[in-house]
PDB file of C-alpha atoms in Angstrom:
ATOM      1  CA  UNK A   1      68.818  39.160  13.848  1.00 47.00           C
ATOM      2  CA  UNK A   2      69.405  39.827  10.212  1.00 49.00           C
ATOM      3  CA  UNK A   3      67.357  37.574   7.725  1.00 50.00           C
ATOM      4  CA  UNK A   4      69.798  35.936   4.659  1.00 51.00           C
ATOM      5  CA  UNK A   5      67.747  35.610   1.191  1.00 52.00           C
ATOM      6  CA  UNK A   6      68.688  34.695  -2.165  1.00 54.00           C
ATOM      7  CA  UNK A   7      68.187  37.684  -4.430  1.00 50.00           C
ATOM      8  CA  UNK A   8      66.887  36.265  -7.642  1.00 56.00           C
ATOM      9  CA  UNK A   9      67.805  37.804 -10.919  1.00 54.00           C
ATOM     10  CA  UNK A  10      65.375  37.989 -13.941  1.00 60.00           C
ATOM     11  CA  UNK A  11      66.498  39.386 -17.204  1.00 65.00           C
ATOM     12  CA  UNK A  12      64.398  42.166 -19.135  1.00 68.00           C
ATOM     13  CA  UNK A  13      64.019  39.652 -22.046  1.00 66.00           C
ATOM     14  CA  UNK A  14      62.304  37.286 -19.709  1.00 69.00           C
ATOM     15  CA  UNK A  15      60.343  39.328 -17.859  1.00 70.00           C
ATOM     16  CA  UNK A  16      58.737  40.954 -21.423  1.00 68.00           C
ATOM     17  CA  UNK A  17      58.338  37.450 -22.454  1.00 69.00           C
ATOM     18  CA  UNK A  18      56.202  36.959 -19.566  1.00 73.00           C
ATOM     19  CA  UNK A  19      54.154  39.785 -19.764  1.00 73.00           C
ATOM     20  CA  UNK A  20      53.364  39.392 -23.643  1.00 78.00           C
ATOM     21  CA  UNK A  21      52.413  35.808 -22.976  1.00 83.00           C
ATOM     22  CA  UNK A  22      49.257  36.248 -22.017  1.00 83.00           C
ATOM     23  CA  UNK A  23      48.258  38.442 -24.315  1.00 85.00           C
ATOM     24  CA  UNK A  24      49.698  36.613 -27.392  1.00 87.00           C
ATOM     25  CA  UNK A  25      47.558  33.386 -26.040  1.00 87.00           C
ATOM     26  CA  UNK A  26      44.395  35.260 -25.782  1.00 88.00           C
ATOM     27  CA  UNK A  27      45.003  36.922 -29.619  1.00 90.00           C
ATOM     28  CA  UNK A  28      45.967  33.187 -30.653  1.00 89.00           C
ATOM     29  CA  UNK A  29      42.909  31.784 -29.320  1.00 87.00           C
ATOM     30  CA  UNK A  30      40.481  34.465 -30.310  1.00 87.00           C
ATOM     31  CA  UNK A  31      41.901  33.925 -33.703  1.00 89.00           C
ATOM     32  CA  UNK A  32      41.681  30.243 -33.823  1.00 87.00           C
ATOM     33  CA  UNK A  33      38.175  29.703 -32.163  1.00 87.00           C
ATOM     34  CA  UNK A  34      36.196  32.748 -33.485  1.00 86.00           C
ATOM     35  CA  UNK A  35      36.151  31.516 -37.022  1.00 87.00           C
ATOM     36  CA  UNK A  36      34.489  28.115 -36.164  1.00 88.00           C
ATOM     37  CA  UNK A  37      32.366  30.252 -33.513  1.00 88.00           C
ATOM     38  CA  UNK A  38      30.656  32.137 -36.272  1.00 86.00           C
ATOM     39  CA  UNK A  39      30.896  28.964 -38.762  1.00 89.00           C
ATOM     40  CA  UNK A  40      28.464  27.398 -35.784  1.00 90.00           C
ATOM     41  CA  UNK A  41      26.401  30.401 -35.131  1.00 88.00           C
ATOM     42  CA  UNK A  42      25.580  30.822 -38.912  1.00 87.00           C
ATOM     43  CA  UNK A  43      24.197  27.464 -39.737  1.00 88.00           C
ATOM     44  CA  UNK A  44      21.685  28.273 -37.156  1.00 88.00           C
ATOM     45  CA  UNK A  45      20.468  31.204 -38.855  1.00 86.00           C
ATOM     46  CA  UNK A  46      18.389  32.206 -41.590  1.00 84.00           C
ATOM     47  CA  UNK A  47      20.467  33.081 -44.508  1.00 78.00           C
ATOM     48  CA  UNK A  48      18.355  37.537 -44.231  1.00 76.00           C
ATOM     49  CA  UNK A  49      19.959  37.517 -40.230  1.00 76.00           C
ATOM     50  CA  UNK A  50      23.412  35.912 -41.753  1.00 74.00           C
ATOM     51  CA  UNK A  51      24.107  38.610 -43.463  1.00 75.00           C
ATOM     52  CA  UNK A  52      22.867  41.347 -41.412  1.00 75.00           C
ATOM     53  CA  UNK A  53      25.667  43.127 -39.945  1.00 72.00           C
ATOM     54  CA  UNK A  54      25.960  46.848 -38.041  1.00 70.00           C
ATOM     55  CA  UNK A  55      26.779  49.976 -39.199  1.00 70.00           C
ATOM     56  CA  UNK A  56      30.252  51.143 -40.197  1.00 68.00           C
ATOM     57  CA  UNK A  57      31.805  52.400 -36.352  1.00 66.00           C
ATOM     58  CA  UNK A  58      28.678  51.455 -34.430  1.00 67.00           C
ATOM     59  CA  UNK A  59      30.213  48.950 -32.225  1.00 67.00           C
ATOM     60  CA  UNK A  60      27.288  49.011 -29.728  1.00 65.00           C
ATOM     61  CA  UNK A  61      25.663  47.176 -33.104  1.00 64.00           C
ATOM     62  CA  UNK A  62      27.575  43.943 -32.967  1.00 72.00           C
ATOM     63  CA  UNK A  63      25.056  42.322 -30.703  1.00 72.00           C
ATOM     64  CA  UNK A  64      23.132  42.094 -33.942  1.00 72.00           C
ATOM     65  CA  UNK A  65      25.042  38.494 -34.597  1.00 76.00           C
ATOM     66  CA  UNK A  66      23.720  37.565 -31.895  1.00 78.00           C
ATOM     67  CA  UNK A  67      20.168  38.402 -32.311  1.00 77.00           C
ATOM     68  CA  UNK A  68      18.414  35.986 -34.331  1.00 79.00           C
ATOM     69  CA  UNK A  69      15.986  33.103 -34.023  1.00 83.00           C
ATOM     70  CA  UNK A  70      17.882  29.695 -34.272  1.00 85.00           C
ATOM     71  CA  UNK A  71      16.806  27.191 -36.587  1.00 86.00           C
ATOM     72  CA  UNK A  72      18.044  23.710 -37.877  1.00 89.00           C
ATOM     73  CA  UNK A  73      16.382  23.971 -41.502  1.00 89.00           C
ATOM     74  CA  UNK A  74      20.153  24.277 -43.019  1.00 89.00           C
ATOM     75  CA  UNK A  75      21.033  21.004 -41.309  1.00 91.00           C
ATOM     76  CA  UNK A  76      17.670  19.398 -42.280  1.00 91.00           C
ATOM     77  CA  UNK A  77      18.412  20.222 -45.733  1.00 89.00           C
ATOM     78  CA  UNK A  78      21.884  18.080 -45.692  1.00 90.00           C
ATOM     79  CA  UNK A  79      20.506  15.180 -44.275  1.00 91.00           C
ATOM     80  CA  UNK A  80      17.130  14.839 -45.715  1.00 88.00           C
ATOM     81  CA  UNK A  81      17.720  16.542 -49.228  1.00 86.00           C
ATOM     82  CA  UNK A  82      20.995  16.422 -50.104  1.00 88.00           C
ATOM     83  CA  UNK A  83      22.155  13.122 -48.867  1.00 88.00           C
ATOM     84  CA  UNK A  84      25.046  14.262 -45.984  1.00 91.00           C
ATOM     85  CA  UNK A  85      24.463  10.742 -44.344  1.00 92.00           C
ATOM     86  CA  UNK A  86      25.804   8.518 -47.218  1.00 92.00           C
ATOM     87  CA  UNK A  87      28.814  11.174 -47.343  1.00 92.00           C
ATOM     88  CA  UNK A  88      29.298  11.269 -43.671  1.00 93.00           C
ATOM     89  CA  UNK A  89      29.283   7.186 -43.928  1.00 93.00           C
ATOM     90  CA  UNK A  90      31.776   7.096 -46.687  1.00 93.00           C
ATOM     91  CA  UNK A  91      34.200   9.736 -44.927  1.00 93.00           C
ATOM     92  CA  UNK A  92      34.173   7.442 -41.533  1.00 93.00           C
ATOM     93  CA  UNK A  93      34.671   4.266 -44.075  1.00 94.00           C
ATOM     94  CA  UNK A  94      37.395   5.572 -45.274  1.00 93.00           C
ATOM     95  CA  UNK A  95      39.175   7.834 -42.387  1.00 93.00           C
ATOM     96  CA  UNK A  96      39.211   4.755 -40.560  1.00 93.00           C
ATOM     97  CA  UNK A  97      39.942   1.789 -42.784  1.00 93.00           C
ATOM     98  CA  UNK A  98      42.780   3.674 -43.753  1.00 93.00           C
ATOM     99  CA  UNK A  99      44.032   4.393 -40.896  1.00 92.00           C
ATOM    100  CA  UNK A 100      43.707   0.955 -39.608  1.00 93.00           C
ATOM    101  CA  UNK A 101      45.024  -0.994 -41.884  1.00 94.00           C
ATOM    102  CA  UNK A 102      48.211   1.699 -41.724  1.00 92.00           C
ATOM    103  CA  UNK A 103      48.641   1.179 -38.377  1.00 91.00           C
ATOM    104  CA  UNK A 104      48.367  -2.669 -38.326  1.00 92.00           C
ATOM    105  CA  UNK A 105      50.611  -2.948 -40.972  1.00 92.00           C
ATOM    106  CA  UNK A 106      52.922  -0.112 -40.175  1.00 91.00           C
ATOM    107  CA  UNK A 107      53.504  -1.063 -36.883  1.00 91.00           C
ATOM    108  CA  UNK A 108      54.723  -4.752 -38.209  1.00 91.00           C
ATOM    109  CA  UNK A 109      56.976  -3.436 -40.139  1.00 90.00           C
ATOM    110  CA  UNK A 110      58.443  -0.497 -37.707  1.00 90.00           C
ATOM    111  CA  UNK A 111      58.933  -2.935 -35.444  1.00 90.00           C
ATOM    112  CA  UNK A 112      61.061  -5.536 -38.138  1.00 88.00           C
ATOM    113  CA  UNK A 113      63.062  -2.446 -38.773  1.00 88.00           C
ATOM    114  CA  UNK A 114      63.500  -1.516 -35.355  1.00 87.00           C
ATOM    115  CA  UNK A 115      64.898  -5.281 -33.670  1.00 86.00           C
ATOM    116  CA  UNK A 116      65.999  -6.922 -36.714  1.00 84.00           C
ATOM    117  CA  UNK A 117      69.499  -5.831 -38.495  1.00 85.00           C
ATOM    118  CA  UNK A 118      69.839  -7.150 -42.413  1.00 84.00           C
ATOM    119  CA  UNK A 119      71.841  -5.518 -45.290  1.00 86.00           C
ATOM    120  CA  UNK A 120      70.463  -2.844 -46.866  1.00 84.00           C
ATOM    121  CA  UNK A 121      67.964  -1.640 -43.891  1.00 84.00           C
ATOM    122  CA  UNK A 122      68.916   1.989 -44.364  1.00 84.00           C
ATOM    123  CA  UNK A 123      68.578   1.843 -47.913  1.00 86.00           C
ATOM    124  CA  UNK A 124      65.324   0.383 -47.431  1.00 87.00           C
ATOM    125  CA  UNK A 125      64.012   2.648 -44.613  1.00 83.00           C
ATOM    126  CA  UNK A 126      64.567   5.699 -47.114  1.00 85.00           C
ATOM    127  CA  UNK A 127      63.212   4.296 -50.105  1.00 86.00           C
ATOM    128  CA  UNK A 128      60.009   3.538 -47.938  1.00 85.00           C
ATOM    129  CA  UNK A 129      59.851   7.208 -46.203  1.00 81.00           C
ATOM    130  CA  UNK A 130      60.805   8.635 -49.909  1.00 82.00           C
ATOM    131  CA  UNK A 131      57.268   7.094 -51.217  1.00 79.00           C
ATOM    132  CA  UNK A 132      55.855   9.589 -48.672  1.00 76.00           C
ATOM    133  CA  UNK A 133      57.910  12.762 -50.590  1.00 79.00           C
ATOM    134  CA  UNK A 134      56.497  12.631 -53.577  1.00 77.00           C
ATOM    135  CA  UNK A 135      53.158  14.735 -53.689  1.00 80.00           C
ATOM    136  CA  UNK A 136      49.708  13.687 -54.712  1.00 80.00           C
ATOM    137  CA  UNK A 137      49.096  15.469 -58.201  1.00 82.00           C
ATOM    138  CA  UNK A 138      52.245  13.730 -59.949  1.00 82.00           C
ATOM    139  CA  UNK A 139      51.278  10.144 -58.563  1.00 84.00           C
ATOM    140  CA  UNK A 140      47.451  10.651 -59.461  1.00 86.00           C
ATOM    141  CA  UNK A 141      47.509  10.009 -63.026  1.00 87.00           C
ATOM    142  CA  UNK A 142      49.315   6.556 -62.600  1.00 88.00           C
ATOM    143  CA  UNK A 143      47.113   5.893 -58.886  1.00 88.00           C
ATOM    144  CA  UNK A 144      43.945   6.470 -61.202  1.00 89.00           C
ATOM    145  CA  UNK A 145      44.981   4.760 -64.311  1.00 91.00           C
ATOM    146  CA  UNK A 146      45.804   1.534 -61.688  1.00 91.00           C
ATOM    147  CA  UNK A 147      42.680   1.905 -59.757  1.00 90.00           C
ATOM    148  CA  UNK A 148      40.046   2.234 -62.387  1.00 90.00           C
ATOM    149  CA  UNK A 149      42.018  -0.738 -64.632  1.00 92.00           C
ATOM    150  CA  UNK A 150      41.160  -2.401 -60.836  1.00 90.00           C
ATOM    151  CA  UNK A 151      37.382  -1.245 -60.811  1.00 89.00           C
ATOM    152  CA  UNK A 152      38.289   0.692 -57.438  1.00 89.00           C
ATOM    153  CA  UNK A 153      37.603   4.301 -58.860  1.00 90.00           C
ATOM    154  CA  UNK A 154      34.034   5.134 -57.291  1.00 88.00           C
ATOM    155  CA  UNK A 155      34.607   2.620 -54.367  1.00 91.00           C
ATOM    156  CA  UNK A 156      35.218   3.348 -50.840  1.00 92.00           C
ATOM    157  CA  UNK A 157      37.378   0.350 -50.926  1.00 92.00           C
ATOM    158  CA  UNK A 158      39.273   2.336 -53.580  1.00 91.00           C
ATOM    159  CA  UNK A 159      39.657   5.496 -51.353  1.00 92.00           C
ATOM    160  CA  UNK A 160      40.761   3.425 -48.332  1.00 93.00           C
ATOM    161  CA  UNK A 161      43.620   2.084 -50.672  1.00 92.00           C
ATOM    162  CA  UNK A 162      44.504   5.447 -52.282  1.00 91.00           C
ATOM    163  CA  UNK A 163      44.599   6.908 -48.347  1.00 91.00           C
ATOM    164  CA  UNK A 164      46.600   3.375 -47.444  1.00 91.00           C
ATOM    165  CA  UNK A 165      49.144   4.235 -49.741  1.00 88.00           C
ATOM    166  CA  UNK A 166      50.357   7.268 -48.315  1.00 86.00           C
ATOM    167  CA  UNK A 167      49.462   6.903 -45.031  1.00 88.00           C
ATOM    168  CA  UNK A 168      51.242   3.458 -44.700  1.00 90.00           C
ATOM    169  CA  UNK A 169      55.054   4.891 -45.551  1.00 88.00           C
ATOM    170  CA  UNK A 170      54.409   7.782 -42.802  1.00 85.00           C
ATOM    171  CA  UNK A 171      53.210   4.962 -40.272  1.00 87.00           C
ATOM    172  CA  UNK A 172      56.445   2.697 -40.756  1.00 89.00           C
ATOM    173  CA  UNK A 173      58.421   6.548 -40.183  1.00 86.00           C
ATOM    174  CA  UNK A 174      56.785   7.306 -37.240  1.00 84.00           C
ATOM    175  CA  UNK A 175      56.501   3.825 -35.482  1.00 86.00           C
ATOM    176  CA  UNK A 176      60.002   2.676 -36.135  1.00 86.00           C
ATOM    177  CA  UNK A 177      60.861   5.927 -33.436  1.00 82.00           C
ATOM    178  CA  UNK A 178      58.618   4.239 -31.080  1.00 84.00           C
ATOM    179  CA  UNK A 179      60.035   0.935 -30.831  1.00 87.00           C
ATOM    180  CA  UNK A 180      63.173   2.285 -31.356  1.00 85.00           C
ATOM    181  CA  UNK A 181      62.433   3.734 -27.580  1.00 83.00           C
ATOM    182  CA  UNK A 182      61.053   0.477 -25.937  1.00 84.00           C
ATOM    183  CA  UNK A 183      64.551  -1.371 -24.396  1.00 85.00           C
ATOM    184  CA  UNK A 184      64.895  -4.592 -26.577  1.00 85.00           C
ATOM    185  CA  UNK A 185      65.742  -6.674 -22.730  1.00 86.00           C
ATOM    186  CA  UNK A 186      62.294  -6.569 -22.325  1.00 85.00           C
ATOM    187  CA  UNK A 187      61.494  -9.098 -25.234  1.00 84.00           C
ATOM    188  CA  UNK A 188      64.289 -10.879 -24.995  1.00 85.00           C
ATOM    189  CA  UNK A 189      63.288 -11.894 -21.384  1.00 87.00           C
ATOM    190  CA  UNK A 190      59.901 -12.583 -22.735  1.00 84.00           C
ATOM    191  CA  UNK A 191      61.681 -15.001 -25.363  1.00 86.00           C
ATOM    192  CA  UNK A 192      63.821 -16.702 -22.725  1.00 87.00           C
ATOM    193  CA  UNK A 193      60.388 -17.603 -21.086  1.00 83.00           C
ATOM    194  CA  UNK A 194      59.241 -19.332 -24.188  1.00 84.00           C
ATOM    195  CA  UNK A 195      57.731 -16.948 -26.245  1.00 84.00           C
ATOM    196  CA  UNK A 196      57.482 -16.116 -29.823  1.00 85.00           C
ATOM    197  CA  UNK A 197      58.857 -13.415 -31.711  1.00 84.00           C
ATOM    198  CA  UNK A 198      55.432 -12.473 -32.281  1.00 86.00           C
ATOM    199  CA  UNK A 199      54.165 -12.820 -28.301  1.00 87.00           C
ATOM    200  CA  UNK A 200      56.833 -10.639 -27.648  1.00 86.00           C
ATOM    201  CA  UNK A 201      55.972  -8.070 -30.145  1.00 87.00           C
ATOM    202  CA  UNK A 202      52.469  -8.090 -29.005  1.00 86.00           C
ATOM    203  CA  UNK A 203      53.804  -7.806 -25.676  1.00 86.00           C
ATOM    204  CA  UNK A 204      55.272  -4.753 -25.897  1.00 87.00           C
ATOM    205  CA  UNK A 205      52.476  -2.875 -27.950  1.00 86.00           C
ATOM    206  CA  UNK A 206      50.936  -1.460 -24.480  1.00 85.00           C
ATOM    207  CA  UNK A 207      54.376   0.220 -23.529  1.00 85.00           C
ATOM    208  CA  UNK A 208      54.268   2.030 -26.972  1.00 85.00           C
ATOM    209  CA  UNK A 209      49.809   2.341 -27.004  1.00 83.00           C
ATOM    210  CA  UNK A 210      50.174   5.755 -26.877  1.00 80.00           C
ATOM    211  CA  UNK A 211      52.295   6.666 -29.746  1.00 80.00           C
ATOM    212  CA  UNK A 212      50.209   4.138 -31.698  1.00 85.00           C
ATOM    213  CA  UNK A 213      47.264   6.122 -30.857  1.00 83.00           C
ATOM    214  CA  UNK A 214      48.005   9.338 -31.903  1.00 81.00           C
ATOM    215  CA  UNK A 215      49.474   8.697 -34.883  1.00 83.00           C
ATOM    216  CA  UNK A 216      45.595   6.474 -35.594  1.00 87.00           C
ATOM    217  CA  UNK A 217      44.308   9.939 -34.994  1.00 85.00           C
ATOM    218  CA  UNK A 218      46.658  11.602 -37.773  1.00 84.00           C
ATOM    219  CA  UNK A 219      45.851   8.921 -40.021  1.00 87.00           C
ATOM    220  CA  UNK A 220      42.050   9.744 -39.170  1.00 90.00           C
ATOM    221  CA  UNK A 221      42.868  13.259 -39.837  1.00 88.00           C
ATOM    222  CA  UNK A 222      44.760  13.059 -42.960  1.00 87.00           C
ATOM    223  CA  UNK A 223      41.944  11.348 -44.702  1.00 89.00           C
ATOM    224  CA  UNK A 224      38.584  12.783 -43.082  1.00 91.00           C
ATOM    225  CA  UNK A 225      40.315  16.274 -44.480  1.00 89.00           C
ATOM    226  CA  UNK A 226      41.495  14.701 -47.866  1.00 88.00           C
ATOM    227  CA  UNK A 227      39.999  16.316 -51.260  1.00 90.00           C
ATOM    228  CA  UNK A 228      42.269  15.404 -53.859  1.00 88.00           C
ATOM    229  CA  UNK A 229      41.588  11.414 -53.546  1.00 89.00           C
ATOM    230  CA  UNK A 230      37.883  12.273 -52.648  1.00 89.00           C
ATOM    231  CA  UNK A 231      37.344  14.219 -55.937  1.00 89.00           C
ATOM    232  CA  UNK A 232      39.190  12.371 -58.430  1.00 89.00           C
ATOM    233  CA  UNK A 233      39.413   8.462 -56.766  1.00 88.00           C
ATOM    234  CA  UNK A 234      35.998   8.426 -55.099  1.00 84.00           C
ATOM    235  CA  UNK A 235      33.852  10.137 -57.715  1.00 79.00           C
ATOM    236  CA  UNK A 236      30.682   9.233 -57.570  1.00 76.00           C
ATOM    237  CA  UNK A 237      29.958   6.390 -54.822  1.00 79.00           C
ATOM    238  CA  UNK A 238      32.287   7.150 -52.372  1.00 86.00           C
ATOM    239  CA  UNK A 239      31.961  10.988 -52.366  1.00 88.00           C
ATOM    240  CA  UNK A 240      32.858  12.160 -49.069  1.00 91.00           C
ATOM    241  CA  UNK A 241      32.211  15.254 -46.577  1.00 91.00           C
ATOM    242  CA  UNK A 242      34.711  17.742 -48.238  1.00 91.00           C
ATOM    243  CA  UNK A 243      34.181  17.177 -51.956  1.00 91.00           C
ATOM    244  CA  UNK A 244      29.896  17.550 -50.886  1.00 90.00           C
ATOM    245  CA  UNK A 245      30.593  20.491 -49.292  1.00 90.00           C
ATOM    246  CA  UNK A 246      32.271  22.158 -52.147  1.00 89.00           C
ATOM    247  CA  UNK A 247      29.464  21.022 -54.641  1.00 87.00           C
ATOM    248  CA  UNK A 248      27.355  23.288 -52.645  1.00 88.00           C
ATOM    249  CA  UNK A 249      29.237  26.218 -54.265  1.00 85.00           C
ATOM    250  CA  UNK A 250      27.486  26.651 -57.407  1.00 81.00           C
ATOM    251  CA  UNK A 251      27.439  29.062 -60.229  1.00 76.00           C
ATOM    252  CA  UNK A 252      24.043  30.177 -59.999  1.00 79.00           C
ATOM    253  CA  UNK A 253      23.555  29.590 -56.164  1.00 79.00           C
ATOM    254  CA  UNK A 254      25.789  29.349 -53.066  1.00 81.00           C
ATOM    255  CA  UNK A 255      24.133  27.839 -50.006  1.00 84.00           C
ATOM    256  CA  UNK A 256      25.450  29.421 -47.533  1.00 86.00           C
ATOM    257  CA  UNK A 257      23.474  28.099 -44.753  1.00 86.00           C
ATOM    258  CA  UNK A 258      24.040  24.436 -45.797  1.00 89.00           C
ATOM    259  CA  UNK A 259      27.869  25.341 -45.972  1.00 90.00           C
ATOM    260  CA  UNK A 260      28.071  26.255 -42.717  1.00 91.00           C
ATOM    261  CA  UNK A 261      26.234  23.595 -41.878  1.00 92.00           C
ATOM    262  CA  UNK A 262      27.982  20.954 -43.697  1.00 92.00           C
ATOM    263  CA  UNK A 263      31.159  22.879 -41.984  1.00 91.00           C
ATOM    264  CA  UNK A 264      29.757  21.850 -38.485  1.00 92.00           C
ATOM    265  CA  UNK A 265      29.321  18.618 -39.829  1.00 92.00           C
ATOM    266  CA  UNK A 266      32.853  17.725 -41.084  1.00 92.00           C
ATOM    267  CA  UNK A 267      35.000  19.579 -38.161  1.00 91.00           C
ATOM    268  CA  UNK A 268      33.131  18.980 -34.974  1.00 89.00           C
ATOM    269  CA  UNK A 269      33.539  14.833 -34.872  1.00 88.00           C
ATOM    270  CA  UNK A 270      37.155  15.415 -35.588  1.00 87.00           C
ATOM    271  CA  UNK A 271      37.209  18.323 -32.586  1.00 85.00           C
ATOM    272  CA  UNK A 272      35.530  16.004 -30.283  1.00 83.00           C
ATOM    273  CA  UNK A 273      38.411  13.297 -31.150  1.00 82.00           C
ATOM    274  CA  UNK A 274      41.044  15.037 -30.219  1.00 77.00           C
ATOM    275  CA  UNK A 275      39.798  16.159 -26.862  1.00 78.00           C
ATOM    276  CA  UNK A 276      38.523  12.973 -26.197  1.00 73.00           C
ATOM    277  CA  UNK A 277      42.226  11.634 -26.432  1.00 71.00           C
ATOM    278  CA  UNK A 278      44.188  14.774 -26.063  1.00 69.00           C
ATOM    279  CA  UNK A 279      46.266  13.827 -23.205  1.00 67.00           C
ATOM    280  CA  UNK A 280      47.620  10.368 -24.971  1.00 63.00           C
ATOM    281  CA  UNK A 281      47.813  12.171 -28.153  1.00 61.00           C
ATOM    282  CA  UNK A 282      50.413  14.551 -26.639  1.00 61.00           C
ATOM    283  CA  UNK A 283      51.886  11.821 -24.788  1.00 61.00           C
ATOM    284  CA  UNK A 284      52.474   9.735 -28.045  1.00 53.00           C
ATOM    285  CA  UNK A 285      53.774  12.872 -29.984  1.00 55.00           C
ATOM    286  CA  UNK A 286      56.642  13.123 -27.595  1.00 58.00           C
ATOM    287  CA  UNK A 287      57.318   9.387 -27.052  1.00 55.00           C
ATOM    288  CA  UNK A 288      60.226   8.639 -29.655  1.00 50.00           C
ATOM    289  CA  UNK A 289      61.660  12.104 -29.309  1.00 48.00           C
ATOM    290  CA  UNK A 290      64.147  11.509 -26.417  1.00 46.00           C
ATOM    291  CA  UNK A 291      66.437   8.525 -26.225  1.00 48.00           C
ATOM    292  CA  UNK A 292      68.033   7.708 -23.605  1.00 47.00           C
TER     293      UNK A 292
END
């Protein structure tokens, strides 16, 4: 009895893409993870084995990175003598103020511009997402000149406005595609029921949790990384992790231990917060993208 199949058919173009896939992933993530690798391995040696490396062609020599005697001097020196904790305080401070009070407010206003229709909304909407186009250097001068006439320059209450500012515009962007997903029926049933415009607003904000989240982990991002507002807004009592770790690049001296160290430091909270929240982070990306 003769067997009937389907014959499938793959192309040449997709069968090469297949087979370069996996190599392309495992370059891409050799490149992306070996840097912080030896960023993590060097701040746990002494600066003589940091710099020891093997002969020209002797690859046999390369365990000599790996040969060393760990120690947490470099990380010893940032906290007890060069005063990391006060910076690492001021970065949280102001990572998340900022991106609190953006996503509090931002989501208020997404969601006005989302349900309710009034003249001029799209003129509106674009003068609030152009605020976001302009970039940092040719706003500073004015931003400073505002902010120390305020007494905010040195503050971390300064640094959480100066991130607020452009963090708030890109929150109202982003949001507005959220809501814009959530079916409007579902509030108005909530409203025939007897509640508020606000109830029903605050009833919807676990169907759009996700997307909320995520973008509270950009906001996070765009701030802990920040230098230009750091450096110029913060000066003095509200330095944070990235403007620290440059001062340790010095004419006379460059730690290289404590800038590895300090490296460590500054990336591996952020690493941990976006695998700690990876799957609603990718969920929220993708939330406002497809309407149905």
């Amino acid at each position: 009895m003769a067997s009937s199949g389907i014959v499938q058919y793959r192309s040449p173009l997709r069968t090469l893409g297949t087979v370069l896939t996996t190599p392309f992933l495992a370059i891409y993530v050799v490149w992306t993870v070996l840097p912080i690798f030896m960023m993590f391995v060097s701040s746990l040696k002494d600066l003589l084995e940091a710099f020891r490396l093997p002969a020209v062609g002797d690859w046999a020599g390369i365990t000599v990175f790996f040969d060393f005697t760990p120690t947490f001097k470099h990380y010893q020196n940032l906290f007890a003598d060069l005063n990391f904790a006060v910076y690492f305080r001021n970065s949280l401070l102001a990572a998340g103020g900022s991106a609190l009070i953006s996503v509090v407010l931002g989501s208020m206003c997404a969601y006005a511009l989302s349900r309710i229709e009034f003249r001029g909304k799209k003129d509106l909407f674009f003068w609030i997402i152009s605020t976001r186009m302009a970039p940092v250097v040719a706003v500073m001068v004015p931003l400073y000149a505002i902010f120390r006439s305020a007494g905010l320059v040195g503050t971390v209450p300064g640094l959480i406005l100066a991130y607020t500012t452009f963090n708030l515009p890109f929150a109202i962007w982003i949001l507005k595609g959220f809501f814009d997903n959530v079916p409007y029926a579902i509030e108005e049933a909530a409203m025939c029921d007897g509640c508020t415009r606000f109830q029903a607003f605050r009833g919807i904000l676990p169907l759009v949790a996700p997307g909320i989240g995520a973008f509270l982990v950009l906001c996070v991002l765009f701030a802990w990384n920040d230098f230009l507002f750091a450096s110029i807004i913060g000066s003095g009592g509200a330095k944070t992790l990235p403007v620290a770790t440059k001062e340790l690049v010095q004419p006379q001296n460059i730690q290289w231990g404590s800038i590895m160290a300090a490296g460590v430091v500054t990336t591996l909270p952020m690493m941990f917060l976006g695998l700690l929240i990876r799957r609603y982070l990718v969920t929220g990306l993708t939330m406002g993208a497809v309407r149905e």
